[in-house]
Amino acid sequence: DAAATSGREDTSDSGKPSCRLGYVELRVEERTKRLGVTVTTDRKEYRPAGKANVRLDVKDLDGRGAASEVTLWAVDYGVLSLTGYSAPDVAGSVYARKSLQVLNADNRQRIVSRRVLTPKGSGEGGGGGKDAGGSVRSDFRVLAFWLGSVATGADGLASVNVTLPESLTTYRIMAVAGDRSPRFGSGDTEVRTDKPL
């Protein structure tokens, strides 16, 4: 104790254990953990409540098709533009650079205080105008569709048919893909629904 308080090294026990700690940062090449995702449709313009064929093409870094699972959805572009939303970068989140630390979090309060949001178009509102056939447009959903799991084949290709709402707007179709490696990627495209005069 006297030696420690005086600032000198304690040499009274030459056989006592000692410890040294060292670490090095190992960076993972991010490009090898990414998939290329291309989203296309059979047309760029549809009528309200039109049927759209959405095609997916998922490839690895070398351009080969990758069997993967894709989440596919479409949202009204006007709503997305309010926040500048884009499809999430899953690879960037999973393989994010992290410092040497431990963090604790508790989300119970967020779950308890979750609010119920009223969907767009649930109020009475004004009429949508009659079509030539006499029907009134009524489906003005912001979320055009949500497909939680679309499997691509070994060639990385998949195709799904969806029905669009009746809004006259632009929809952004977004896709996030993941495979067993695990690698991740995302892509998007836009389509319009309109009624020409």
Short mmCIF file of C-alpha atoms in Angstrom, two decimals:
data_model
loop_
_atom_site.label_atom_id
_atom_site.label_comp_id
_atom_site.label_asym_id
_atom_site.label_seq_id
_atom_site.Cartn_x
_atom_site.Cartn_y
_atom_site.Cartn_z
CA ASP A 1 0.00 0.00 0.00
CA ALA A 2 2.81 2.39 0.85
CA ALA A 3 4.46 1.69 -2.51
CA ALA A 4 1.21 2.26 -4.39
CA THR A 5 0.54 5.59 -2.73
CA SER A 6 4.09 6.79 -3.36
CA GLY A 7 3.79 6.09 -7.11
CA ARG A 8 6.53 3.41 -7.24
CA GLU A 9 5.99 -0.03 -8.81
CA ASP A 10 5.36 -2.78 -6.27
CA THR A 11 8.17 -5.37 -6.65
CA SER A 12 7.49 -7.27 -3.44
CA ASP A 13 6.00 -10.30 -5.32
CA SER A 14 7.79 -11.02 -8.59
CA GLY A 15 5.55 -14.05 -9.33
CA LYS A 16 2.17 -12.32 -9.20
CA PRO A 17 0.03 -12.60 -12.36
CA SER A 18 -0.20 -9.69 -14.78
CA CYS A 19 -2.62 -8.88 -17.54
CA ARG A 20 -2.34 -7.06 -20.87
CA LEU A 21 -5.29 -6.23 -23.10
CA GLY A 22 -5.24 -5.44 -26.78
CA TYR A 23 -7.71 -5.41 -29.67
CA VAL A 24 -7.75 -4.67 -33.36
CA GLU A 25 -10.59 -3.58 -35.63
CA LEU A 26 -11.42 -5.99 -38.46
CA ARG A 27 -13.40 -4.38 -41.26
CA VAL A 28 -15.77 -6.52 -43.35
CA GLU A 29 -15.85 -5.70 -47.06
CA GLU A 30 -19.38 -4.35 -47.34
CA ARG A 31 -19.78 -4.90 -51.09
CA THR A 32 -19.69 -8.68 -50.61
CA LYS A 33 -22.66 -8.41 -48.25
CA ARG A 34 -24.90 -6.56 -50.71
CA LEU A 35 -27.41 -7.75 -53.28
CA GLY A 36 -28.50 -5.80 -56.34
CA VAL A 37 -32.31 -5.54 -56.52
CA THR A 38 -34.09 -4.37 -59.68
CA VAL A 39 -37.84 -3.71 -59.60
CA THR A 40 -39.75 -3.33 -62.89
CA THR A 41 -43.41 -3.31 -63.93
CA ASP A 42 -45.17 -4.28 -67.16
CA ARG A 43 -46.22 -0.62 -67.63
CA LYS A 44 -45.44 2.77 -66.12
CA GLU A 45 -49.01 4.05 -66.19
CA TYR A 46 -52.21 2.37 -64.98
CA ARG A 47 -55.88 3.21 -64.55
CA PRO A 48 -57.44 3.36 -61.05
CA ALA A 49 -57.86 -0.17 -59.61
CA GLY A 50 -55.64 -1.46 -62.42
CA LYS A 51 -53.75 -4.73 -62.31
CA ALA A 52 -49.96 -4.44 -62.31
CA ASN A 53 -47.32 -7.10 -62.83
CA VAL A 54 -44.24 -6.43 -60.69
CA ARG A 55 -41.00 -8.23 -61.59
CA LEU A 56 -38.00 -8.68 -59.31
CA ASP A 57 -34.42 -9.41 -60.33
CA VAL A 58 -31.97 -10.08 -57.46
CA LYS A 59 -28.26 -10.49 -58.24
CA ASP A 60 -25.07 -10.91 -56.22
CA LEU A 61 -21.87 -8.87 -56.54
CA ASP A 62 -20.75 -10.87 -59.59
CA GLY A 63 -24.07 -10.39 -61.40
CA ARG A 64 -25.35 -13.93 -60.81
CA GLY A 65 -28.97 -14.54 -59.80
CA ALA A 66 -29.49 -15.04 -56.07
CA ALA A 67 -32.26 -17.06 -54.46
CA SER A 68 -33.67 -14.69 -51.85
CA GLU A 69 -36.71 -13.59 -49.89
CA VAL A 70 -38.09 -10.16 -50.79
CA THR A 71 -40.46 -7.84 -48.96
CA LEU A 72 -42.35 -5.79 -51.55
CA TRP A 73 -44.63 -2.81 -50.98
CA ALA A 74 -45.91 0.38 -52.63
CA VAL A 75 -46.78 3.72 -51.04
CA ASP A 76 -48.30 6.95 -52.37
CA TYR A 77 -45.36 9.13 -53.42
CA GLY A 78 -47.03 12.27 -52.03
CA VAL A 79 -46.90 10.85 -48.51
CA LEU A 80 -43.31 9.60 -48.89
CA SER A 81 -42.14 13.01 -50.11
CA LEU A 82 -43.19 14.59 -46.80
CA THR A 83 -40.29 12.86 -45.05
CA GLY A 84 -37.95 11.93 -47.92
CA TYR A 85 -38.50 8.25 -47.15
CA SER A 86 -36.58 5.60 -49.08
CA ALA A 87 -36.33 1.82 -48.81
CA PRO A 88 -34.29 0.83 -45.72
CA ASP A 89 -30.61 -0.10 -46.06
CA VAL A 90 -30.63 -3.41 -44.18
CA ALA A 91 -26.99 -4.25 -44.98
CA GLY A 92 -25.88 -0.89 -43.60
CA SER A 93 -27.76 -1.60 -40.38
CA VAL A 94 -26.62 -5.22 -39.94
CA TYR A 95 -22.98 -4.59 -40.84
CA ALA A 96 -22.73 -1.16 -39.26
CA ARG A 97 -19.42 -0.10 -37.72
CA LYS A 98 -19.73 -0.35 -33.97
CA SER A 99 -17.52 0.99 -31.23
CA LEU A 100 -16.27 -1.13 -28.33
CA GLN A 101 -19.13 -0.64 -25.88
CA VAL A 102 -22.27 -2.13 -24.37
CA LEU A 103 -25.62 -0.38 -24.72
CA ASN A 104 -28.88 -1.17 -22.97
CA ALA A 105 -32.30 -0.06 -24.14
CA ASP A 106 -35.88 -0.49 -22.96
CA ASN A 107 -38.75 -0.01 -25.41
CA ARG A 108 -41.64 -0.91 -23.09
CA GLN A 109 -42.76 2.70 -22.88
CA ARG A 110 -42.93 2.98 -26.68
CA ILE A 111 -45.09 -0.13 -26.89
CA VAL A 112 -47.47 1.03 -24.14
CA SER A 113 -47.93 4.50 -25.63
CA ARG A 114 -48.36 3.40 -29.24
CA ARG A 115 -51.04 5.53 -30.90
CA VAL A 116 -53.70 4.37 -33.31
CA LEU A 117 -53.45 6.37 -36.53
CA THR A 118 -56.52 6.96 -38.69
CA PRO A 119 -55.95 5.76 -42.26
CA LYS A 120 -56.24 8.25 -45.11
CA GLY A 121 -59.71 8.38 -46.61
CA SER A 122 -61.55 7.08 -43.55
CA GLY A 123 -63.54 10.29 -43.14
CA GLU A 124 -66.56 11.24 -45.23
CA GLY A 125 -64.74 13.73 -47.46
CA GLY A 126 -65.90 14.77 -50.90
CA GLY A 127 -66.95 12.52 -53.75
CA GLY A 128 -64.38 11.08 -56.13
CA GLY A 129 -66.46 11.67 -59.26
CA LYS A 130 -68.26 9.04 -61.28
CA ASP A 131 -66.61 6.95 -63.95
CA ALA A 132 -68.26 6.43 -67.31
CA GLY A 133 -69.67 3.16 -66.00
CA GLY A 134 -71.40 4.94 -63.12
CA SER A 135 -69.13 3.68 -60.33
CA VAL A 136 -67.63 6.00 -57.72
CA ARG A 137 -63.95 5.66 -56.78
CA SER A 138 -63.60 4.84 -53.08
CA ASP A 139 -60.25 3.06 -52.54
CA PHE A 140 -57.73 5.79 -51.67
CA ARG A 141 -55.27 3.77 -49.59
CA VAL A 142 -51.82 5.29 -49.05
CA LEU A 143 -50.28 1.81 -48.83
CA ALA A 144 -51.15 0.30 -52.22
CA PHE A 145 -49.99 -3.19 -51.27
CA TRP A 146 -47.69 -5.08 -48.89
CA LEU A 147 -46.23 -8.50 -49.68
CA GLY A 148 -44.14 -9.64 -46.73
CA SER A 149 -42.45 -12.59 -48.40
CA VAL A 150 -41.85 -13.06 -52.13
CA ALA A 151 -39.35 -15.83 -52.93
CA THR A 152 -37.07 -15.52 -55.95
CA GLY A 153 -35.81 -18.60 -57.74
CA ALA A 154 -32.19 -19.70 -58.07
CA ASP A 155 -31.97 -17.29 -61.03
CA GLY A 156 -32.98 -14.40 -58.71
CA LEU A 157 -36.23 -13.76 -60.60
CA ALA A 158 -39.81 -13.47 -59.34
CA SER A 159 -43.04 -11.96 -60.62
CA VAL A 160 -46.23 -11.00 -58.75
CA ASN A 161 -49.55 -9.48 -59.77
CA VAL A 162 -51.07 -6.71 -57.63
CA THR A 163 -54.17 -4.50 -57.76
CA LEU A 164 -53.58 -0.77 -57.31
CA PRO A 165 -55.94 1.56 -55.38
CA GLU A 166 -58.14 4.10 -57.16
CA SER A 167 -56.19 7.25 -56.30
CA LEU A 168 -54.86 9.39 -59.13
CA THR A 169 -51.25 9.60 -58.00
CA THR A 170 -47.75 8.16 -58.26
CA TYR A 171 -46.80 5.09 -56.25
CA ARG A 172 -43.27 4.13 -55.32
CA ILE A 173 -42.80 0.36 -55.34
CA MET A 174 -40.01 -0.67 -52.96
CA ALA A 175 -38.29 -4.00 -52.37
CA VAL A 176 -35.87 -5.24 -49.70
CA ALA A 177 -34.19 -8.60 -50.31
CA GLY A 178 -32.16 -10.94 -48.12
CA ASP A 179 -30.61 -14.36 -48.69
CA ARG A 180 -29.06 -17.08 -46.53
CA SER A 181 -25.47 -15.79 -46.84
CA PRO A 182 -26.63 -13.34 -45.32
CA ARG A 183 -26.60 -10.57 -47.94
CA PHE A 184 -29.09 -7.74 -48.30
CA GLY A 185 -30.19 -5.23 -50.91
CA SER A 186 -32.99 -2.91 -51.90
CA GLY A 187 -34.48 -1.31 -55.00
CA ASP A 188 -37.49 0.68 -56.13
CA THR A 189 -39.44 2.01 -59.10
CA GLU A 190 -42.42 4.33 -59.62
CA VAL A 191 -45.75 3.93 -61.42
CA ARG A 192 -48.64 6.32 -62.01
CA THR A 193 -52.39 5.89 -61.87
CA ASP A 194 -54.41 8.38 -63.90
CA LYS A 195 -57.60 8.93 -65.92
CA PRO A 196 -56.85 10.90 -69.09
CA LEU A 197 -59.55 13.29 -70.30
#
